[in-house]
């Protein structure tokens, strides 16, 4: 059975969350980014599972949270859009520890065969208290994700740099 769970991945501050919100506004089920939720929680509680403090702990928590998110949404729900997922967490874990993402992911069911990646987009890139890395670091992360998704035999679709409405139309058209 082909999964209806679609991942939006790619460069930090590349417009993924904005696209996710637009798809939600159009009535689709959406799942927010695990990493952002972890950072918010860790900052509230003065925790250390933060990507700029302990990337390994952060990636392990993101992997667990993403797996729970995936488990909690039935396949029969129709199109469900995930802002990142366990592949992104496994790639971060690989970056932190050298442990191969492919090996980590053997325990998880695959997402939809097409994954949408937001490319680096300097004109909209911004940092905040929860996203502290530079555009260069975000671009390097994008390169790792693009490579990993392709090595894992996902069809990578690069999102165009257009308005959020046009991006949502593009995603839905591509999935038809």
C-alpha atoms as an extended CHARMM CRD file, in Angstrom:
* protein
*
       176  EXT
         1         1  UNK       CA              0.0000000000        0.0000000000        0.0000000000  PROA      1               0.0000000000
         2         2  UNK       CA              1.3280000000        3.4310000000       -0.9560000000  PROA      2               0.0000000000
         3         3  UNK       CA              1.5820000000        5.8190000000        1.9710000000  PROA      3               0.0000000000
         4         4  UNK       CA             -0.4010000000        9.0670000000        2.0330000000  PROA      4               0.0000000000
         5         5  UNK       CA              2.0550000000       10.5220000000        4.5690000000  PROA      5               0.0000000000
         6         6  UNK       CA              4.0230000000       13.2000000000        2.7260000000  PROA      6               0.0000000000
         7         7  UNK       CA              7.1850000000       14.8420000000        4.0730000000  PROA      7               0.0000000000
         8         8  UNK       CA              8.1240000000       18.4640000000        3.5600000000  PROA      8               0.0000000000
         9         9  UNK       CA             11.8500000000       18.6860000000        4.2190000000  PROA      9               0.0000000000
        10        10  UNK       CA             14.8320000000       20.7190000000        3.1460000000  PROA      10              0.0000000000
        11        11  UNK       CA             16.5380000000       23.9090000000        4.1960000000  PROA      11              0.0000000000
        12        12  UNK       CA             15.7350000000       25.5120000000        7.5300000000  PROA      12              0.0000000000
        13        13  UNK       CA             13.8950000000       28.7920000000        6.9980000000  PROA      13              0.0000000000
        14        14  UNK       CA             13.0430000000       27.7110000000        3.4560000000  PROA      14              0.0000000000
        15        15  UNK       CA              9.2770000000       28.1190000000        3.8790000000  PROA      15              0.0000000000
        16        16  UNK       CA              8.2740000000       24.6030000000        4.9930000000  PROA      16              0.0000000000
        17        17  UNK       CA              6.2140000000       25.6450000000        8.0180000000  PROA      17              0.0000000000
        18        18  UNK       CA              4.4640000000       28.3710000000        6.0260000000  PROA      18              0.0000000000
        19        19  UNK       CA              3.6050000000       25.8130000000        3.3270000000  PROA      19              0.0000000000
        20        20  UNK       CA              2.4040000000       23.3600000000        5.9820000000  PROA      20              0.0000000000
        21        21  UNK       CA              0.1040000000       26.0370000000        7.4290000000  PROA      21              0.0000000000
        22        22  UNK       CA             -1.3200000000       26.7480000000        3.9600000000  PROA      22              0.0000000000
        23        23  UNK       CA             -2.0120000000       23.0420000000        3.3890000000  PROA      23              0.0000000000
        24        24  UNK       CA             -3.7040000000       22.9240000000        6.7960000000  PROA      24              0.0000000000
        25        25  UNK       CA             -5.7730000000       25.9740000000        5.8910000000  PROA      25              0.0000000000
        26        26  UNK       CA             -6.9310000000       24.0320000000        2.8260000000  PROA      26              0.0000000000
        27        27  UNK       CA             -8.2230000000       21.2400000000        5.0360000000  PROA      27              0.0000000000
        28        28  UNK       CA             -5.3770000000       18.7370000000        4.9640000000  PROA      28              0.0000000000
        29        29  UNK       CA             -4.0610000000       17.0600000000        8.1020000000  PROA      29              0.0000000000
        30        30  UNK       CA             -0.6790000000       18.4820000000        9.0930000000  PROA      30              0.0000000000
        31        31  UNK       CA              1.9890000000       17.5220000000       11.6170000000  PROA      31              0.0000000000
        32        32  UNK       CA              4.3660000000       20.2370000000       12.8770000000  PROA      32              0.0000000000
        33        33  UNK       CA              8.1310000000       19.8760000000       12.9240000000  PROA      33              0.0000000000
        34        34  UNK       CA              9.4410000000       17.6720000000       15.7600000000  PROA      34              0.0000000000
        35        35  UNK       CA             12.6450000000       19.6850000000       16.1280000000  PROA      35              0.0000000000
        36        36  UNK       CA             10.8650000000       22.9790000000       16.6890000000  PROA      36              0.0000000000
        37        37  UNK       CA              8.6610000000       21.3950000000       19.3830000000  PROA      37              0.0000000000
        38        38  UNK       CA             11.7040000000       19.8970000000       21.1120000000  PROA      38              0.0000000000
        39        39  UNK       CA             13.5960000000       23.2010000000       21.0800000000  PROA      39              0.0000000000
        40        40  UNK       CA             10.5910000000       25.0530000000       22.5460000000  PROA      40              0.0000000000
        41        41  UNK       CA             10.2600000000       22.4530000000       25.3170000000  PROA      41              0.0000000000
        42        42  UNK       CA             13.9800000000       22.3680000000       26.0860000000  PROA      42              0.0000000000
        43        43  UNK       CA             14.2030000000       26.1660000000       26.2690000000  PROA      43              0.0000000000
        44        44  UNK       CA             11.2200000000       26.3180000000       28.6550000000  PROA      44              0.0000000000
        45        45  UNK       CA             12.7880000000       23.6970000000       30.9110000000  PROA      45              0.0000000000
        46        46  UNK       CA             16.4350000000       24.7180000000       30.5050000000  PROA      46              0.0000000000
        47        47  UNK       CA             17.1840000000       21.3610000000       28.8780000000  PROA      47              0.0000000000
        48        48  UNK       CA             20.2420000000       20.4620000000       26.8540000000  PROA      48              0.0000000000
        49        49  UNK       CA             18.7500000000       18.3770000000       24.0070000000  PROA      49              0.0000000000
        50        50  UNK       CA             19.2450000000       21.3520000000       21.7000000000  PROA      50              0.0000000000
        51        51  UNK       CA             20.9060000000       21.1100000000       18.2950000000  PROA      51              0.0000000000
        52        52  UNK       CA             23.5190000000       23.7230000000       19.2530000000  PROA      52              0.0000000000
        53        53  UNK       CA             24.2500000000       22.0640000000       22.6410000000  PROA      53              0.0000000000
        54        54  UNK       CA             23.8750000000       18.2780000000       22.1480000000  PROA      54              0.0000000000
        55        55  UNK       CA             22.9920000000       17.3500000000       18.5750000000  PROA      55              0.0000000000
        56        56  UNK       CA             22.9960000000       13.6250000000       19.3430000000  PROA      56              0.0000000000
        57        57  UNK       CA             20.4420000000       13.9820000000       22.1640000000  PROA      57              0.0000000000
        58        58  UNK       CA             18.3620000000       16.3510000000       20.0390000000  PROA      58              0.0000000000
        59        59  UNK       CA             18.3760000000       13.9780000000       17.0400000000  PROA      59              0.0000000000
        60        60  UNK       CA             17.4290000000       10.9930000000       19.2020000000  PROA      60              0.0000000000
        61        61  UNK       CA             14.4910000000       12.9120000000       20.6820000000  PROA      61              0.0000000000
        62        62  UNK       CA             13.4410000000       14.0880000000       17.2070000000  PROA      62              0.0000000000
        63        63  UNK       CA             13.5710000000       10.5080000000       15.9200000000  PROA      63              0.0000000000
        64        64  UNK       CA             11.3440000000        9.3100000000       18.7480000000  PROA      64              0.0000000000
        65        65  UNK       CA              8.8820000000       12.1910000000       18.4200000000  PROA      65              0.0000000000
        66        66  UNK       CA              8.6780000000       11.8220000000       14.6190000000  PROA      66              0.0000000000
        67        67  UNK       CA              8.0460000000        8.0850000000       14.9700000000  PROA      67              0.0000000000
        68        68  UNK       CA              5.2610000000        8.7760000000       17.4820000000  PROA      68              0.0000000000
        69        69  UNK       CA              3.7670000000       11.4050000000       15.1650000000  PROA      69              0.0000000000
        70        70  UNK       CA              3.7560000000        8.9190000000       12.3050000000  PROA      70              0.0000000000
        71        71  UNK       CA              2.2380000000        6.1870000000       14.4520000000  PROA      71              0.0000000000
        72        72  UNK       CA             -0.5330000000        8.4930000000       15.6920000000  PROA      72              0.0000000000
        73        73  UNK       CA             -1.8470000000        9.3410000000       12.1940000000  PROA      73              0.0000000000
        74        74  UNK       CA             -3.6660000000        6.5080000000       10.4020000000  PROA      74              0.0000000000
        75        75  UNK       CA             -2.8250000000        5.9010000000        6.7450000000  PROA      75              0.0000000000
        76        76  UNK       CA             -6.5350000000        6.0580000000        5.9380000000  PROA      76              0.0000000000
        77        77  UNK       CA             -6.6480000000        9.7540000000        6.8860000000  PROA      77              0.0000000000
        78        78  UNK       CA             -5.9390000000       10.8460000000        3.2960000000  PROA      78              0.0000000000
        79        79  UNK       CA             -3.0190000000       13.1690000000        2.5200000000  PROA      79              0.0000000000
        80        80  UNK       CA             -1.1500000000       14.0480000000        5.6960000000  PROA      80              0.0000000000
        81        81  UNK       CA              1.7250000000       16.5160000000        5.4980000000  PROA      81              0.0000000000
        82        82  UNK       CA              4.6640000000       16.2740000000        7.8960000000  PROA      82              0.0000000000
        83        83  UNK       CA              7.0430000000       19.1750000000        8.5220000000  PROA      83              0.0000000000
        84        84  UNK       CA             10.1610000000       17.0030000000        8.5420000000  PROA      84              0.0000000000
        85        85  UNK       CA             10.0830000000       13.4780000000        9.9280000000  PROA      85              0.0000000000
        86        86  UNK       CA             12.1780000000       10.5730000000       11.1190000000  PROA      86              0.0000000000
        87        87  UNK       CA             14.3850000000       10.6100000000        8.0070000000  PROA      87              0.0000000000
        88        88  UNK       CA             15.4700000000       14.1650000000        8.8630000000  PROA      88              0.0000000000
        89        89  UNK       CA             16.1510000000       13.0810000000       12.4550000000  PROA      89              0.0000000000
        90        90  UNK       CA             18.1740000000       10.0560000000       11.2880000000  PROA      90              0.0000000000
        91        91  UNK       CA             20.2430000000       12.3120000000        9.0000000000  PROA      91              0.0000000000
        92        92  UNK       CA             20.9300000000       14.6480000000       11.9380000000  PROA      92              0.0000000000
        93        93  UNK       CA             21.9060000000       11.6410000000       14.0550000000  PROA      93              0.0000000000
        94        94  UNK       CA             24.2390000000       10.4510000000       11.2950000000  PROA      94              0.0000000000
        95        95  UNK       CA             25.8090000000       13.9250000000       11.1590000000  PROA      95              0.0000000000
        96        96  UNK       CA             26.2900000000       13.9250000000       14.9450000000  PROA      96              0.0000000000
        97        97  UNK       CA             27.5330000000       10.3480000000       15.4010000000  PROA      97              0.0000000000
        98        98  UNK       CA             28.4630000000        8.8320000000       12.0420000000  PROA      98              0.0000000000
        99        99  UNK       CA             25.7730000000        6.1590000000       12.5180000000  PROA      99              0.0000000000
       100       100  UNK       CA             24.2920000000        5.4660000000        9.0600000000  PROA      100             0.0000000000
       101       101  UNK       CA             20.7900000000        6.8930000000        8.6250000000  PROA      101             0.0000000000
       102       102  UNK       CA             19.7750000000        3.9000000000        6.4860000000  PROA      102             0.0000000000
       103       103  UNK       CA             20.5160000000        1.5340000000        9.3620000000  PROA      103             0.0000000000
       104       104  UNK       CA             18.5440000000        3.6400000000       11.8420000000  PROA      104             0.0000000000
       105       105  UNK       CA             15.5500000000        3.7700000000        9.5000000000  PROA      105             0.0000000000
       106       106  UNK       CA             15.1120000000        0.0210000000        8.9860000000  PROA      106             0.0000000000
       107       107  UNK       CA             12.6750000000       -0.0240000000       11.9160000000  PROA      107             0.0000000000
       108       108  UNK       CA             10.3110000000        2.5220000000       10.3370000000  PROA      108             0.0000000000
       109       109  UNK       CA              7.6810000000        2.3430000000        7.5820000000  PROA      109             0.0000000000
       110       110  UNK       CA              8.4730000000        4.5870000000        4.6470000000  PROA      110             0.0000000000
       111       111  UNK       CA              6.6780000000        7.8210000000        3.9560000000  PROA      111             0.0000000000
       112       112  UNK       CA              5.0980000000        8.5690000000        0.5640000000  PROA      112             0.0000000000
       113       113  UNK       CA              7.6130000000        7.9730000000       -2.2380000000  PROA      113             0.0000000000
       114       114  UNK       CA              7.7300000000       11.7020000000       -3.0850000000  PROA      114             0.0000000000
       115       115  UNK       CA              9.3370000000       14.0460000000       -0.6120000000  PROA      115             0.0000000000
       116       116  UNK       CA              9.2320000000       17.8020000000       -1.1560000000  PROA      116             0.0000000000
       117       117  UNK       CA             12.3860000000       19.7290000000       -0.3380000000  PROA      117             0.0000000000
       118       118  UNK       CA             12.5580000000       23.4600000000        0.2410000000  PROA      118             0.0000000000
       119       119  UNK       CA             15.8530000000       24.6830000000       -1.2220000000  PROA      119             0.0000000000
       120       120  UNK       CA             17.9980000000       27.3500000000        0.4120000000  PROA      120             0.0000000000
       121       121  UNK       CA             16.2700000000       30.6790000000       -0.1500000000  PROA      121             0.0000000000
       122       122  UNK       CA             18.4750000000       33.5510000000        1.0880000000  PROA      122             0.0000000000
       123       123  UNK       CA             15.7660000000       36.1650000000        0.4940000000  PROA      123             0.0000000000
       124       124  UNK       CA             13.4770000000       34.6510000000        3.1500000000  PROA      124             0.0000000000
       125       125  UNK       CA             16.0930000000       33.0800000000        5.4520000000  PROA      125             0.0000000000
       126       126  UNK       CA             15.9790000000       34.2990000000        9.0370000000  PROA      126             0.0000000000
       127       127  UNK       CA             17.1480000000       33.1220000000       12.4220000000  PROA      127             0.0000000000
       128       128  UNK       CA             15.3360000000       33.3650000000       15.7360000000  PROA      128             0.0000000000
       129       129  UNK       CA             15.7060000000       32.1160000000       19.2940000000  PROA      129             0.0000000000
       130       130  UNK       CA             14.8630000000       28.5780000000       18.2020000000  PROA      130             0.0000000000
       131       131  UNK       CA             16.6880000000       28.5670000000       14.8570000000  PROA      131             0.0000000000
       132       132  UNK       CA             20.1940000000       29.7950000000       15.4900000000  PROA      132             0.0000000000
       133       133  UNK       CA             22.2670000000       28.3940000000       12.6430000000  PROA      133             0.0000000000
       134       134  UNK       CA             23.5570000000       30.3860000000        9.7020000000  PROA      134             0.0000000000
       135       135  UNK       CA             22.4030000000       30.1440000000        6.0870000000  PROA      135             0.0000000000
       136       136  UNK       CA             25.6420000000       28.2720000000        5.3010000000  PROA      136             0.0000000000
       137       137  UNK       CA             24.8930000000       25.6910000000        8.0190000000  PROA      137             0.0000000000
       138       138  UNK       CA             21.2660000000       25.4020000000        6.8580000000  PROA      138             0.0000000000
       139       139  UNK       CA             22.4440000000       24.9120000000        3.2570000000  PROA      139             0.0000000000
       140       140  UNK       CA             24.8680000000       22.1730000000        4.3360000000  PROA      140             0.0000000000
       141       141  UNK       CA             21.9770000000       20.4580000000        6.1590000000  PROA      141             0.0000000000
       142       142  UNK       CA             19.8790000000       20.7320000000        2.9800000000  PROA      142             0.0000000000
       143       143  UNK       CA             22.6600000000       19.0580000000        0.9760000000  PROA      143             0.0000000000
       144       144  UNK       CA             22.8310000000       16.1780000000        3.4990000000  PROA      144             0.0000000000
       145       145  UNK       CA             19.0450000000       15.7270000000        3.3900000000  PROA      145             0.0000000000
       146       146  UNK       CA             18.8480000000       15.8070000000       -0.4070000000  PROA      146             0.0000000000
       147       147  UNK       CA             21.6140000000       13.1970000000       -0.6480000000  PROA      147             0.0000000000
       148       148  UNK       CA             20.0770000000       10.9790000000        2.0340000000  PROA      148             0.0000000000
       149       149  UNK       CA             16.5410000000       11.0300000000        0.6310000000  PROA      149             0.0000000000
       150       150  UNK       CA             17.9030000000       10.1090000000       -2.7900000000  PROA      150             0.0000000000
       151       151  UNK       CA             20.0710000000        7.3110000000       -1.3490000000  PROA      151             0.0000000000
       152       152  UNK       CA             16.9740000000        6.0110000000        0.4680000000  PROA      152             0.0000000000
       153       153  UNK       CA             15.1640000000        5.8510000000       -2.9080000000  PROA      153             0.0000000000
       154       154  UNK       CA             12.6850000000        8.6370000000       -2.3030000000  PROA      154             0.0000000000
       155       155  UNK       CA             11.6920000000       10.7560000000       -5.2740000000  PROA      155             0.0000000000
       156       156  UNK       CA             12.9130000000       14.2170000000       -4.3200000000  PROA      156             0.0000000000
       157       157  UNK       CA             10.8630000000       17.1280000000       -5.6240000000  PROA      157             0.0000000000
       158       158  UNK       CA             12.4270000000       20.5580000000       -5.1550000000  PROA      158             0.0000000000
       159       159  UNK       CA              9.8730000000       23.2000000000       -4.2370000000  PROA      159             0.0000000000
       160       160  UNK       CA              9.8360000000       26.2640000000       -6.4790000000  PROA      160             0.0000000000
       161       161  UNK       CA             10.6220000000       29.6690000000       -4.9770000000  PROA      161             0.0000000000
       162       162  UNK       CA              7.1350000000       31.1010000000       -5.4520000000  PROA      162             0.0000000000
       163       163  UNK       CA              4.3050000000       32.3180000000       -3.2140000000  PROA      163             0.0000000000
       164       164  UNK       CA              2.9920000000       29.9490000000       -0.5650000000  PROA      164             0.0000000000
       165       165  UNK       CA             -0.2940000000       29.5500000000       -2.4740000000  PROA      165             0.0000000000
       166       166  UNK       CA              1.5930000000       28.5940000000       -5.6330000000  PROA      166             0.0000000000
       167       167  UNK       CA              3.7740000000       26.1900000000       -3.6460000000  PROA      167             0.0000000000
       168       168  UNK       CA              0.7000000000       24.4760000000       -2.1660000000  PROA      168             0.0000000000
       169       169  UNK       CA             -0.8440000000       24.2080000000       -5.6360000000  PROA      169             0.0000000000
       170       170  UNK       CA              2.4300000000       22.7200000000       -6.9120000000  PROA      170             0.0000000000
       171       171  UNK       CA              2.5440000000       20.0910000000       -4.1530000000  PROA      171             0.0000000000
       172       172  UNK       CA             -1.0760000000       19.0370000000       -4.6930000000  PROA      172             0.0000000000
       173       173  UNK       CA             -0.6620000000       18.9580000000       -8.4810000000  PROA      173             0.0000000000
       174       174  UNK       CA              2.4910000000       16.8380000000       -8.1370000000  PROA      174             0.0000000000
       175       175  UNK       CA              0.7060000000       14.3430000000       -5.8900000000  PROA      175             0.0000000000
       176       176  UNK       CA             -2.2130000000       13.8630000000       -8.2780000000  PROA      176             0.0000000000
